[in-house]
């Protein structure tokens, strides 16, 4: 599968995020969803410029702006099956939860899509001791 010049391979956050974005578009949610281009490698000068503008390490990858289930909106940090949350990511997710947002980490696009469905149906209960959303099979 190709997307522009980038070959999408499984087990990358990029691949997983592209799958989620495709699902978002197919389900008519584009106007209430956006991705945060916070990751990736940048030249030091570009990184310094972005930091001066307010870019912050650990900000979640995706945002849903529509309120649902008693939450102001949702923030989703995407991880591969082996990915781990950084201390900054944990802090952001915790802080966002404290402000009334539904903020979680998901492993892969299937769990992320399950989370989005659960969020809109009002069936997400956050566990303060666990930042990871899991689909029980």
PDB file of C-alpha atoms in Angstrom:
ATOM      1  CA  UNK A   1       0.000   0.000   0.000  1.00  0.00           C
ATOM      2  CA  UNK A   2       1.381   3.416  -0.869  1.00  0.00           C
ATOM      3  CA  UNK A   3       0.438   6.884   0.298  1.00  0.00           C
ATOM      4  CA  UNK A   4       2.301   9.531  -1.691  1.00  0.00           C
ATOM      5  CA  UNK A   5       5.984   8.713  -1.502  1.00  0.00           C
ATOM      6  CA  UNK A   6       5.685   6.827   1.773  1.00  0.00           C
ATOM      7  CA  UNK A   7       5.222   3.065   1.706  1.00  0.00           C
ATOM      8  CA  UNK A   8       2.913   2.059   4.513  1.00  0.00           C
ATOM      9  CA  UNK A   9       4.038  -0.975   6.447  1.00  0.00           C
ATOM     10  CA  UNK A  10       2.268  -2.647   9.312  1.00  0.00           C
ATOM     11  CA  UNK A  11       3.518  -2.091  12.854  1.00  0.00           C
ATOM     12  CA  UNK A  12       4.249   1.592  12.434  1.00  0.00           C
ATOM     13  CA  UNK A  13       2.236   4.351  14.061  1.00  0.00           C
ATOM     14  CA  UNK A  14       2.033   5.993  10.640  1.00  0.00           C
ATOM     15  CA  UNK A  15       0.340   2.941   9.108  1.00  0.00           C
ATOM     16  CA  UNK A  16      -2.064   2.677  12.035  1.00  0.00           C
ATOM     17  CA  UNK A  17      -2.924   6.374  11.952  1.00  0.00           C
ATOM     18  CA  UNK A  18      -3.604   6.291   8.197  1.00  0.00           C
ATOM     19  CA  UNK A  19      -6.048   3.408   8.789  1.00  0.00           C
ATOM     20  CA  UNK A  20      -7.862   5.432  11.453  1.00  0.00           C
ATOM     21  CA  UNK A  21      -8.002   8.523   9.248  1.00  0.00           C
ATOM     22  CA  UNK A  22      -9.474   6.479   6.376  1.00  0.00           C
ATOM     23  CA  UNK A  23     -12.150   5.126   8.729  1.00  0.00           C
ATOM     24  CA  UNK A  24     -12.873   8.659  10.024  1.00  0.00           C
ATOM     25  CA  UNK A  25     -13.440   9.915   6.470  1.00  0.00           C
ATOM     26  CA  UNK A  26     -15.611   6.908   5.503  1.00  0.00           C
ATOM     27  CA  UNK A  27     -17.780   7.534   8.561  1.00  0.00           C
ATOM     28  CA  UNK A  28     -18.299  11.263   7.967  1.00  0.00           C
ATOM     29  CA  UNK A  29     -16.331  12.407  11.007  1.00  0.00           C
ATOM     30  CA  UNK A  30     -13.659  14.494   9.250  1.00  0.00           C
ATOM     31  CA  UNK A  31     -15.090  17.827  10.444  1.00  0.00           C
ATOM     32  CA  UNK A  32     -14.684  16.876  14.120  1.00  0.00           C
ATOM     33  CA  UNK A  33     -11.326  15.110  13.932  1.00  0.00           C
ATOM     34  CA  UNK A  34      -7.739  16.209  13.484  1.00  0.00           C
ATOM     35  CA  UNK A  35      -4.264  14.794  13.906  1.00  0.00           C
ATOM     36  CA  UNK A  36      -1.466  16.553  15.761  1.00  0.00           C
ATOM     37  CA  UNK A  37       1.754  16.480  13.681  1.00  0.00           C
ATOM     38  CA  UNK A  38       3.929  16.441  16.779  1.00  0.00           C
ATOM     39  CA  UNK A  39       6.141  13.450  16.066  1.00  0.00           C
ATOM     40  CA  UNK A  40       8.825  12.716  13.548  1.00  0.00           C
ATOM     41  CA  UNK A  41      12.362  13.843  13.075  1.00  0.00           C
ATOM     42  CA  UNK A  42      13.096  17.477  12.302  1.00  0.00           C
ATOM     43  CA  UNK A  43      16.146  19.619  11.826  1.00  0.00           C
ATOM     44  CA  UNK A  44      17.218  21.321  15.077  1.00  0.00           C
ATOM     45  CA  UNK A  45      16.324  24.780  13.743  1.00  0.00           C
ATOM     46  CA  UNK A  46      12.818  23.647  12.769  1.00  0.00           C
ATOM     47  CA  UNK A  47      12.326  21.911  16.127  1.00  0.00           C
ATOM     48  CA  UNK A  48      13.433  25.053  17.974  1.00  0.00           C
ATOM     49  CA  UNK A  49      11.078  27.198  15.899  1.00  0.00           C
ATOM     50  CA  UNK A  50       8.130  24.887  16.575  1.00  0.00           C
ATOM     51  CA  UNK A  51       8.924  24.763  20.293  1.00  0.00           C
ATOM     52  CA  UNK A  52       8.950  28.572  20.371  1.00  0.00           C
ATOM     53  CA  UNK A  53       5.464  28.485  18.784  1.00  0.00           C
ATOM     54  CA  UNK A  54       4.162  26.197  21.524  1.00  0.00           C
ATOM     55  CA  UNK A  55       4.699  22.668  20.233  1.00  0.00           C
ATOM     56  CA  UNK A  56       4.977  20.425  23.274  1.00  0.00           C
ATOM     57  CA  UNK A  57       6.355  16.895  23.637  1.00  0.00           C
ATOM     58  CA  UNK A  58       3.811  14.238  24.509  1.00  0.00           C
ATOM     59  CA  UNK A  59       0.662  15.870  23.090  1.00  0.00           C
ATOM     60  CA  UNK A  60      -1.674  13.070  21.932  1.00  0.00           C
ATOM     61  CA  UNK A  61      -1.746  12.110  18.248  1.00  0.00           C
ATOM     62  CA  UNK A  62      -5.434  12.624  17.491  1.00  0.00           C
ATOM     63  CA  UNK A  63      -8.258  14.853  18.699  1.00  0.00           C
ATOM     64  CA  UNK A  64     -12.034  14.510  18.475  1.00  0.00           C
ATOM     65  CA  UNK A  65     -13.665  17.872  19.049  1.00  0.00           C
ATOM     66  CA  UNK A  66     -17.247  16.664  19.640  1.00  0.00           C
ATOM     67  CA  UNK A  67     -18.423  16.251  23.221  1.00  0.00           C
ATOM     68  CA  UNK A  68     -19.897  12.841  24.086  1.00  0.00           C
ATOM     69  CA  UNK A  69     -20.615  10.719  27.136  1.00  0.00           C
ATOM     70  CA  UNK A  70     -20.089  13.601  29.538  1.00  0.00           C
ATOM     71  CA  UNK A  71     -16.630  14.445  28.149  1.00  0.00           C
ATOM     72  CA  UNK A  72     -15.659  17.738  26.468  1.00  0.00           C
ATOM     73  CA  UNK A  73     -13.944  15.850  23.618  1.00  0.00           C
ATOM     74  CA  UNK A  74     -11.430  13.045  23.161  1.00  0.00           C
ATOM     75  CA  UNK A  75      -7.663  12.755  22.791  1.00  0.00           C
ATOM     76  CA  UNK A  76      -6.069   9.581  21.515  1.00  0.00           C
ATOM     77  CA  UNK A  77      -2.405   8.582  21.709  1.00  0.00           C
ATOM     78  CA  UNK A  78      -1.650   5.818  19.234  1.00  0.00           C
ATOM     79  CA  UNK A  79       0.864   3.076  19.944  1.00  0.00           C
ATOM     80  CA  UNK A  80       1.993  -0.015  18.070  1.00  0.00           C
ATOM     81  CA  UNK A  81       1.779  -3.377  19.806  1.00  0.00           C
ATOM     82  CA  UNK A  82       5.250  -2.818  21.282  1.00  0.00           C
ATOM     83  CA  UNK A  83       5.139   0.958  21.782  1.00  0.00           C
ATOM     84  CA  UNK A  84       5.344   2.499  25.237  1.00  0.00           C
ATOM     85  CA  UNK A  85       4.080   5.804  26.565  1.00  0.00           C
ATOM     86  CA  UNK A  86       6.726   8.384  27.367  1.00  0.00           C
ATOM     87  CA  UNK A  87       6.536  10.247  30.691  1.00  0.00           C
ATOM     88  CA  UNK A  88       5.386  13.352  28.767  1.00  0.00           C
ATOM     89  CA  UNK A  89       2.591  11.387  27.060  1.00  0.00           C
ATOM     90  CA  UNK A  90       1.416   9.993  30.395  1.00  0.00           C
ATOM     91  CA  UNK A  91       1.373  13.499  31.861  1.00  0.00           C
ATOM     92  CA  UNK A  92      -0.627  14.926  28.948  1.00  0.00           C
ATOM     93  CA  UNK A  93      -3.220  12.127  29.068  1.00  0.00           C
ATOM     94  CA  UNK A  94      -3.593  12.515  32.836  1.00  0.00           C
ATOM     95  CA  UNK A  95      -3.852  16.317  32.629  1.00  0.00           C
ATOM     96  CA  UNK A  96      -6.449  16.127  29.850  1.00  0.00           C
ATOM     97  CA  UNK A  97      -8.518  13.670  31.886  1.00  0.00           C
ATOM     98  CA  UNK A  98      -8.353  16.037  34.846  1.00  0.00           C
ATOM     99  CA  UNK A  99      -9.800  18.782  32.596  1.00  0.00           C
ATOM    100  CA  UNK A 100     -12.809  16.655  31.590  1.00  0.00           C
ATOM    101  CA  UNK A 101     -11.574  15.109  28.342  1.00  0.00           C
ATOM    102  CA  UNK A 102     -11.655  11.443  27.443  1.00  0.00           C
ATOM    103  CA  UNK A 103      -7.927  10.821  26.918  1.00  0.00           C
ATOM    104  CA  UNK A 104      -6.538   7.362  26.200  1.00  0.00           C
ATOM    105  CA  UNK A 105      -3.750   5.444  24.518  1.00  0.00           C
ATOM    106  CA  UNK A 106      -4.704   2.745  22.009  1.00  0.00           C
ATOM    107  CA  UNK A 107      -2.705  -0.090  20.481  1.00  0.00           C
ATOM    108  CA  UNK A 108      -3.280  -0.075  16.738  1.00  0.00           C
ATOM    109  CA  UNK A 109      -6.113   1.086  14.551  1.00  0.00           C
ATOM    110  CA  UNK A 110      -8.582  -1.638  15.541  1.00  0.00           C
ATOM    111  CA  UNK A 111      -8.500  -0.645  19.216  1.00  0.00           C
ATOM    112  CA  UNK A 112      -8.574   3.046  18.249  1.00  0.00           C
ATOM    113  CA  UNK A 113     -11.665   2.588  16.087  1.00  0.00           C
ATOM    114  CA  UNK A 114     -13.304   0.550  18.869  1.00  0.00           C
ATOM    115  CA  UNK A 115     -12.490   3.409  21.259  1.00  0.00           C
ATOM    116  CA  UNK A 116     -14.024   6.016  18.913  1.00  0.00           C
ATOM    117  CA  UNK A 117     -17.209   3.935  18.579  1.00  0.00           C
ATOM    118  CA  UNK A 118     -17.404   3.456  22.359  1.00  0.00           C
ATOM    119  CA  UNK A 119     -16.773   7.175  22.920  1.00  0.00           C
ATOM    120  CA  UNK A 120     -19.649   8.226  20.665  1.00  0.00           C
ATOM    121  CA  UNK A 121     -21.988   5.643  22.177  1.00  0.00           C
ATOM    122  CA  UNK A 122     -21.180   6.854  25.703  1.00  0.00           C
ATOM    123  CA  UNK A 123     -19.644   3.546  26.748  1.00  0.00           C
ATOM    124  CA  UNK A 124     -16.155   4.613  27.815  1.00  0.00           C
ATOM    125  CA  UNK A 125     -15.249   4.379  31.477  1.00  0.00           C
ATOM    126  CA  UNK A 126     -11.790   5.660  32.287  1.00  0.00           C
ATOM    127  CA  UNK A 127      -9.646   3.814  34.790  1.00  0.00           C
ATOM    128  CA  UNK A 128      -7.436   6.324  36.598  1.00  0.00           C
ATOM    129  CA  UNK A 129      -4.728   3.688  37.040  1.00  0.00           C
ATOM    130  CA  UNK A 130      -4.626   2.700  33.364  1.00  0.00           C
ATOM    131  CA  UNK A 131      -4.253   5.071  30.418  1.00  0.00           C
ATOM    132  CA  UNK A 132      -4.604   2.298  27.814  1.00  0.00           C
ATOM    133  CA  UNK A 133      -7.979   1.606  26.173  1.00  0.00           C
ATOM    134  CA  UNK A 134      -8.392  -2.103  25.536  1.00  0.00           C
ATOM    135  CA  UNK A 135     -10.978  -4.003  23.603  1.00  0.00           C
ATOM    136  CA  UNK A 136     -12.125  -7.054  25.523  1.00  0.00           C
ATOM    137  CA  UNK A 137     -12.536  -9.987  23.146  1.00  0.00           C
TER     138      UNK A 137
END
